[in-house]
Structure formats: C-alpha cells, structure tokens
Amino acid sequence: MTQVTIETAEKILATTYSRMPVVFEKGQGATLWDTAGKAYTDFLAGIAVCGLGHAHPAVQAALAEQAGKLLHVSNLFYTRPQVALGQWLIRHSFADRVFFCNSGAEANEAAIKLARKYFSDQGAQDRYRIIAMEQSFHGRTMGSLSATGQAKIRKGFEPVLEGFDFVPFNDAEALAARVDDSVCAVMLEPIQGEGGIVCPDPGYLAAVRRLCDERGALMILDEVQTGMGRTGKLFAHEHEGVTPDIMTLAKSLGNGLPIGAMLAREAAAGAFGPGAHATTFGGTPIITAGALAVVQTIEGEDLVARAARIGAYFLERLQELKGRHARIEAVRGRGLLLGLKLKEEGAPIVNACLERGFVINCVQGDILRFAPPLIISTREIDALIDCLDAILSTEV
Ligand SMILES: *Cc1c(COP(=O)(O)O)cnc(C)c1O
C-alpha cells in the first residue's frame, strides 16, 4: 500500500518536491506514525507549523464544533471566530488591524501592496521600492518571490516585479545607503529561516527601525516562520525591543490549518479601504475558529515561555554535540528554531535521522533545521541528540 501511494504520487502530483519516502498517517503530540506503523519524533512540525503538535484536543474540538455550524460565508459578512482571533492578535501585538488570508506568501503580498498603497494615497506614487535582504525568503507568489533574495528560487521565473532591491542581512550601513525617498518599505525576517537560521546581530533590528523612522519608510517584518512563540517570545521582534509597522504571520498561527495574517498599525492599515484588497477564503469561520483554539492554547499552556526554556536546553545540548564533533561548524537560532551548520552536505544526515525515527530537515544544503512542536520534551530532545551523536560518530 505504502509503495503504491508513493508510486501514484510520483505519477500524478506536480513534480515540485523531492519527497522523503514515507507516507504519514497520524500523529499525536510530537510523534508521527507512518502507514507501516513506524513511529517518528517530529523535529520539523511541518516546517515550524504544528506548534501544539499533532491531534491537539482543543483544536479538534473547536474544528468539530465550528464544522457543525458554519464553514464559510465570505468576507461580505461578519463572523465571530474571525473577530475573536483578530482581537486576540491585536491584544498581543503592536498592531491595530489585521487582514486574514490563507498563507505566508499571501500575507506578504498584502504587506507589499499595503506599503505601496500607503504612499500612493499620499500622492507619492514614485515611492514604491522595497528593500529586502539577501538570502531572504518571503514565499513563491510573484510578489513575495520578488522580495526573496535567493537566485536559486527566482531562477526561471524572471522577470520578477520591478522595484525590489537587496542588501546583506545584518548590514545596517548597506541598508542606510539604499533607503531613500523612492523606498516605501524595508522588508525582512527577524531571523532568516530558509536562509539558514540566521539571527540578527544585537542592535541590528533597532538600527533598521531607526533608519525607517528617519527616512519615513515602513518596516515590514515577516514573522511567518518565527511568530507564535517559536523563538521563545510570541513574536521574534520582541527579543530586540523593536516593533514594525507591518507584520506577517502564517505557519504556526493555524497549527496546520491554512491561514495567514497581515497586521499593521492604524496609520498604515488605513490605506486598505473597501475594495483595495480581498480574498475569498481569508479568515473564514472554520479556519479562524481552529486558529483561535490554537492561540488560546498557546496562551493557556504558557507555551511561549516553554519554548524559551526548552529551547535553551536544546541549544545547550547542540552546543555540547558541537564540542564532540568537528563535522559541526556552528549552532544557531533562538528558542525552538535552531540550526546546526555542518562542514558537509546535510541530506545524508537527514535521511539517517529519518531511518532512526526522527524527522528533521536541511536548509541551504548544509544546515540542519530543528523546529519541533513547542510541546517537545527534554526526553525527546535527548533522544535526538543521541541519534545525531551516533550518526556523526559512525555514519555517512
Ligand atoms: C514559509 C515562509 C513563507 C511562505 O509561506 P507560505 O505559507 O508557504 O506561502 C514566507 N516567509 C517566511 C519567512 C517563511 O518561512
């Protein structure tokens, strides 16, 4: 059966992914089971998505209840779950308003459009350029791709949208040299996820904020991967004492439900009047009811503080591992978004981990990424460290 599923998938699905040879069937907490009944500990959580782990009862209950009432009515009307989720996000962030959509890329599209509209509304139609970062990742739609500073991701799709320039991450001087009055926004991730778990140097985000203020540009933070407690704060920018004008969320906001959100301060948000932007499914009741259960659980179970605590333990264990293995070049990250930069290709180690029942992945070819559910235990972390220790001592 498993083999048939894989063979059929390879025949009929778009060939955009090289998938690992496993068919997952169910999950519970941080454990996944494949169709053969083999268990895996999930240190990827669907790429920083399933913060609560799998099959969380609060999410199940909220979805079941809402599914029996109302799935969808469109944004021509009000629904309670959308408003309640919006309120929660506003209460816990710098923002005054939220636009719901269906993915990270769409949230970034909304942010890009809002930044341009904000200046266009003031008669500054020429102020449309966006400065983004080299090695950034903002999504695969043409707009978010245009803000993505990785040649390998843009290749074959050029020309991308006009008006995007790139500077190196963590280089405030390079940024200062580019932000003039043609620039509507600076757009960046508070920690570059796909770019290799690259953290900001102390003071860097504050310098970006200052520069945006001085030059009148908006600051857009893409917290799609870092948001909702992953880094040990609800939003990663809180580590830096900096607030953006616009923030995008997606991945762990829905714990696997397709949802994105763009949050903004009133001054910027006002540029989206009726008809300016829209989406059929964004904020639909079934998804926002589920996401509301997600955020309430994150709050109720104090999972942000837990991510900080367990993440510090995990980081320490990875540093010990680095001390024992010269094949490791560096340990990176914050909270439960951690990376291990290797002096070799990461794929064979990812495969060896899978073989031994651990799901991890690799970014940029040589950086192992760990983004487990926020409910991961120290025992599960210890088991992964033992597994990596054994692999790095003997294999590949
Ligand atoms: C995953 C990701 C996106 C894209 O999100 P999708 O839901 O896949 O469109 C955008 N920005 C960052 C930082 C991401 O990690």
XYZ file of C-alpha atoms and ligand atoms in Angstrom:
411
model
C 0.000 0.000 0.000
C 2.688 2.462 1.039
C 4.648 1.763 -2.123
C 1.527 2.200 -4.273
C 0.829 5.570 -2.668
C 4.367 6.741 -3.360
C 4.355 5.452 -6.937
C 0.969 7.021 -7.645
C 2.078 10.321 -6.128
C 5.138 10.328 -8.360
C 2.926 9.745 -11.391
C 0.173 12.272 -10.751
C 1.372 15.061 -8.455
C 3.267 18.068 -9.750
C 6.954 17.321 -9.540
C 7.746 20.381 -7.413
C 9.023 18.394 -4.430
C 11.532 15.632 -3.909
C 9.766 13.974 -1.021
C 11.162 11.652 1.595
C 9.982 8.042 1.049
C 7.483 7.929 3.897
C 3.694 8.122 3.991
C 2.474 9.613 7.258
C -0.858 8.525 8.576
C -1.398 10.013 12.008
C 0.216 11.957 14.793
C -0.096 12.621 18.498
C 1.867 15.325 20.271
C 5.378 15.281 18.812
C 5.031 11.743 17.446
C 4.142 10.788 13.882
C 3.307 7.309 12.573
C 3.715 6.136 9.018
C 1.438 3.670 7.239
C 3.642 0.767 8.336
C 3.154 1.759 11.986
C 6.699 3.050 12.494
C 6.914 5.962 14.943
C 8.943 9.119 14.411
C 9.638 12.075 16.666
C 8.779 15.208 14.761
C 11.508 17.837 14.986
C 10.179 19.738 11.999
C 6.478 20.179 12.850
C 5.525 20.638 9.219
C 8.204 23.345 8.880
C 7.530 25.313 12.058
C 3.771 24.935 11.662
C 2.426 22.475 14.242
C 3.453 24.325 17.396
C 0.944 22.416 19.502
C 1.993 19.119 17.985
C -0.411 16.776 16.253
C -4.032 15.996 17.066
C -4.322 18.560 19.837
C -7.705 18.028 21.517
C -8.505 21.755 21.797
C -8.069 22.242 18.048
C -10.043 19.092 17.269
C -12.915 20.222 19.452
C -13.015 23.751 18.029
C -12.982 22.460 14.461
C -15.650 19.836 15.122
C -17.918 22.378 16.760
C -17.470 25.006 14.068
C -17.827 22.421 11.268
C -21.273 21.641 12.610
C -22.255 25.314 12.492
C -20.716 27.173 9.568
C -17.692 26.682 7.339
C -17.803 29.774 5.191
C -19.857 32.822 4.272
C -17.279 35.130 2.559
C -15.942 38.425 3.803
C -19.093 40.256 2.745
C -20.330 39.464 6.265
C -19.093 39.355 9.841
C -18.421 36.159 11.748
C -17.496 35.739 15.394
C -14.418 33.462 15.073
C -12.668 35.914 12.718
C -13.312 38.828 15.054
C -12.260 36.857 18.129
C -8.997 35.743 16.517
C -8.338 39.288 15.320
C -8.905 40.623 18.821
C -6.505 38.114 20.294
C -3.784 39.098 17.835
C -4.330 42.828 18.359
C -4.289 42.406 22.122
C -0.968 40.545 21.966
C 0.854 42.683 19.412
C 1.747 46.241 18.418
C -0.901 46.190 15.704
C -4.276 47.912 15.403
C -5.709 45.988 12.479
C -5.424 42.575 10.882
C -6.113 41.231 7.404
C -6.613 37.468 7.207
C -5.552 35.395 4.233
C -4.504 31.807 3.579
C -0.724 31.539 3.590
C 2.556 33.233 4.320
C 3.066 34.276 0.731
C -0.363 35.890 0.649
C 0.278 37.715 3.904
C 3.453 39.115 2.352
C 1.590 40.070 -0.825
C -0.816 42.024 1.354
C 2.081 43.712 3.156
C 3.774 44.704 -0.106
C 0.528 46.059 -1.538
C -0.280 47.941 1.659
C 3.140 49.625 1.755
C 2.774 50.798 -1.835
C -0.810 51.943 -1.342
C 0.119 53.850 1.791
C 2.446 56.150 -0.133
C 0.340 56.188 -3.282
C -2.586 57.510 -1.221
C -0.350 60.381 -0.100
C 0.386 61.248 -3.720
C 3.841 59.644 -3.574
C 3.289 57.147 -6.412
C 7.034 57.121 -7.074
C 7.722 55.835 -3.611
C 7.211 52.162 -4.390
C 10.581 50.484 -3.931
C 11.089 47.814 -1.297
C 14.456 46.985 0.186
C 14.661 43.328 1.152
C 17.530 41.139 2.296
C 19.891 38.807 0.513
C 19.119 35.190 1.448
C 15.603 36.148 2.492
C 12.543 34.002 1.919
C 9.085 35.517 1.620
C 7.169 32.983 -0.491
C 6.576 31.704 -4.008
C 3.936 34.018 -5.493
C 5.332 36.559 -7.936
C 5.189 39.403 -5.410
C 6.663 37.514 -2.482
C 9.172 35.888 -4.845
C 10.237 39.343 -5.973
C 11.127 40.110 -2.351
C 13.025 36.827 -1.964
C 16.770 37.356 -2.198
C 17.803 33.903 -3.374
C 18.764 33.447 -7.013
C 18.020 29.710 -6.955
C 14.389 30.366 -6.007
C 13.853 33.134 -8.586
C 15.606 31.277 -11.395
C 13.366 30.550 -14.366
C 10.646 32.972 -13.303
C 12.269 36.221 -14.244
C 11.460 38.974 -14.801
C 10.093 39.347 -11.296
C 8.280 42.506 -10.191
C 10.074 45.766 -10.587
C 11.018 47.753 -7.510
C 12.847 45.333 -5.214
C 16.451 45.787 -4.144
C 18.566 43.634 -1.854
C 21.161 44.329 0.782
C 23.026 41.880 3.033
C 21.236 40.940 6.277
C 22.917 42.355 9.398
C 24.498 45.214 7.463
C 22.869 48.439 8.645
C 25.282 50.582 6.650
C 24.434 48.868 3.378
C 20.779 49.431 4.177
C 21.333 53.086 5.032
C 22.958 53.577 1.641
C 19.835 52.261 -0.127
C 16.877 53.747 1.735
C 15.972 56.996 0.013
C 12.650 58.650 -0.786
C 11.891 56.118 -3.512
C 11.595 53.430 -0.835
C 8.196 52.648 0.675
C 9.346 49.827 2.940
C 12.170 47.734 4.297
C 11.095 44.103 4.474
C 12.892 41.405 6.443
C 12.604 38.360 8.649
C 13.631 38.869 12.293
C 15.517 35.568 11.967
C 16.165 34.266 8.454
C 14.650 30.782 8.454
C 15.046 29.363 4.951
C 18.210 31.443 4.610
C 19.885 29.250 7.245
C 18.566 30.209 10.725
C 20.478 33.485 10.644
C 19.894 35.610 13.754
C 20.148 39.394 13.780
C 23.245 40.854 15.414
C 22.451 42.739 18.632
C 21.056 46.147 17.720
C 20.536 45.382 14.033
C 16.731 45.408 14.043
C 16.781 48.550 16.164
C 19.049 50.157 13.569
C 16.622 49.159 10.809
C 13.769 50.661 12.808
C 15.679 53.921 13.343
C 16.559 54.170 9.689
C 12.947 53.596 8.638
C 11.825 56.316 11.033
C 14.458 58.776 9.828
C 13.672 58.229 6.168
C 9.915 57.811 6.514
C 9.809 54.234 5.200
C 7.628 51.487 6.647
C 9.202 48.496 8.374
C 7.715 45.141 7.409
C 8.655 42.121 9.491
C 7.943 38.692 8.067
C 7.257 36.583 11.167
C 5.699 33.775 9.162
C 8.268 31.272 10.477
C 9.334 32.986 13.703
C 5.939 34.012 15.057
C 3.572 32.494 17.624
C 6.139 31.615 20.256
C 8.595 29.658 18.135
C 11.630 31.698 19.212
C 10.698 31.969 22.881
C 8.776 35.232 22.522
C 5.333 35.445 20.965
C 6.955 37.407 18.110
C 10.704 37.327 17.468
C 10.963 41.117 17.242
C 10.173 41.276 20.964
C 13.690 39.968 21.639
C 15.032 43.152 20.078
C 12.682 45.674 21.675
C 11.606 46.784 18.212
C 8.150 46.996 16.699
C 7.478 47.067 12.961
C 4.709 48.949 11.153
C 3.529 45.815 9.415
C 3.971 42.165 10.394
C 3.047 38.983 8.586
C 2.155 35.663 10.195
C 1.169 32.259 8.931
C 2.876 28.944 9.682
C 2.121 28.179 13.344
C -0.870 30.520 13.576
C -3.126 27.685 12.436
C -1.093 24.692 13.629
C -1.618 23.223 10.157
C -4.794 24.995 9.117
C -4.186 27.230 6.097
C -4.137 30.749 7.450
C -2.040 33.865 7.043
C -2.392 37.274 8.607
C -1.065 40.732 7.946
C -1.063 43.010 10.955
C -0.477 46.751 10.837
C -0.568 49.917 12.841
C -3.560 52.136 12.205
C -1.668 54.741 10.175
C -0.548 52.187 7.586
C -3.613 49.945 7.795
C -5.840 52.852 6.806
C -4.519 52.649 3.248
C -6.586 49.492 2.668
C -10.051 50.895 2.045
C -13.044 48.837 0.857
C -12.165 47.039 -2.366
C -8.431 47.706 -2.106
C -7.578 44.097 -1.322
C -9.570 40.910 -0.797
C -9.589 37.157 -0.532
C -12.412 34.627 -0.705
C -11.242 32.269 2.000
C -9.213 34.540 4.268
C -10.474 34.487 7.841
C -13.254 32.042 7.068
C -15.033 30.811 10.230
C -13.844 27.207 10.218
C -10.182 28.189 9.950
C -10.311 31.108 12.365
C -12.220 29.012 14.926
C -9.395 26.470 14.760
C -6.697 29.150 14.915
C -8.445 30.784 17.874
C -8.180 27.479 19.732
C -4.501 27.379 18.740
C -3.652 30.823 20.111
C -5.735 30.295 23.252
C -3.865 27.054 23.874
C -0.503 28.737 23.320
C -1.533 31.308 25.931
C -3.323 28.951 28.316
C -0.490 26.411 28.422
C 2.186 29.098 28.590
C 3.911 27.610 25.555
C 5.902 30.734 24.684
C 7.805 30.608 27.969
C 8.101 26.866 27.496
C 9.679 27.361 24.059
C 12.229 29.713 25.614
C 13.053 27.267 28.398
C 13.144 24.066 26.351
C 14.858 25.905 23.508
C 17.667 26.971 25.844
C 18.093 23.345 26.908
C 18.084 22.164 23.286
C 20.643 24.823 22.324
C 22.913 23.730 25.154
C 22.686 20.087 24.074
C 23.502 21.072 20.473
C 26.498 23.065 21.680
C 27.742 20.010 23.596
C 27.309 17.998 20.425
C 29.365 20.547 18.524
C 32.083 20.152 21.168
C 32.240 16.433 20.379
C 32.078 16.580 16.579
C 34.414 18.517 14.332
C 31.924 17.933 11.485
C 29.729 20.646 13.045
C 30.684 24.215 12.213
C 28.159 26.230 14.211
C 24.986 26.127 16.275
C 22.424 28.823 15.516
C 18.978 30.042 16.361
C 16.705 31.002 19.174
C 14.008 29.257 21.188
C 12.800 26.259 19.236
C 14.042 27.459 15.855
C 17.544 26.024 15.837
C 20.125 25.118 13.241
C 23.295 23.098 13.063
C 25.667 24.253 10.349
C 27.734 21.346 9.082
C 31.004 21.262 7.218
C 29.352 18.826 4.787
C 26.081 18.166 2.988
C 23.145 17.761 5.363
C 20.915 15.464 3.277
C 22.594 12.153 4.245
C 22.206 13.063 7.924
C 18.549 13.996 7.451
C 18.000 10.597 5.796
C 19.868 8.749 8.552
C 17.720 10.526 11.167
C 14.542 9.529 9.328
C 15.743 5.943 9.230
C 16.172 6.085 13.016
C 12.769 7.662 13.572
C 13.483 11.395 13.723
C 12.078 13.978 11.324
C 14.350 16.973 10.717
C 15.251 18.871 7.564
C 18.047 20.775 5.947
C 18.227 24.318 4.566
C 20.844 25.824 2.288
C 22.385 22.385 1.727
C 24.409 22.180 4.923
C 22.296 23.487 7.800
C 20.149 21.043 9.755
C 16.974 22.768 10.932
C 15.099 21.878 14.100
C 11.654 23.370 14.573
C 9.807 20.897 16.800
C 6.381 21.429 18.348
C 6.584 23.803 21.317
C 5.423 20.888 23.477
C 8.571 18.850 22.740
C 10.050 17.256 25.884
C 13.639 17.199 27.131
C 13.487 13.408 26.863
C 12.656 13.670 23.158
C 15.450 16.206 22.698
C 17.897 13.888 24.464
C 16.884 11.071 22.140
C 17.528 13.219 19.065
C 20.909 14.304 20.418
C 21.854 10.628 20.979
C 20.745 9.854 17.435
C 22.818 12.718 15.961
C 25.746 11.741 18.148
C 25.659 8.188 16.802
C 25.257 9.295 13.189
C 28.056 11.839 13.403
C 30.349 9.304 15.120
C 29.926 6.473 12.693
C 27.852 7.035 9.621
C 27.897 8.731 6.246
C 7.246 29.664 4.833
C 7.537 31.116 4.731
C 6.830 31.963 3.850
C 5.840 31.418 2.854
O 4.718 30.895 3.450
P 3.715 30.002 2.579
O 2.591 29.720 3.523
O 4.458 28.789 2.152
O 3.298 30.823 1.427
C 7.104 33.306 3.888
N 8.007 33.813 4.724
C 8.711 33.052 5.578
C 9.695 33.682 6.498
C 8.505 31.679 5.599
O 9.232 30.907 6.419
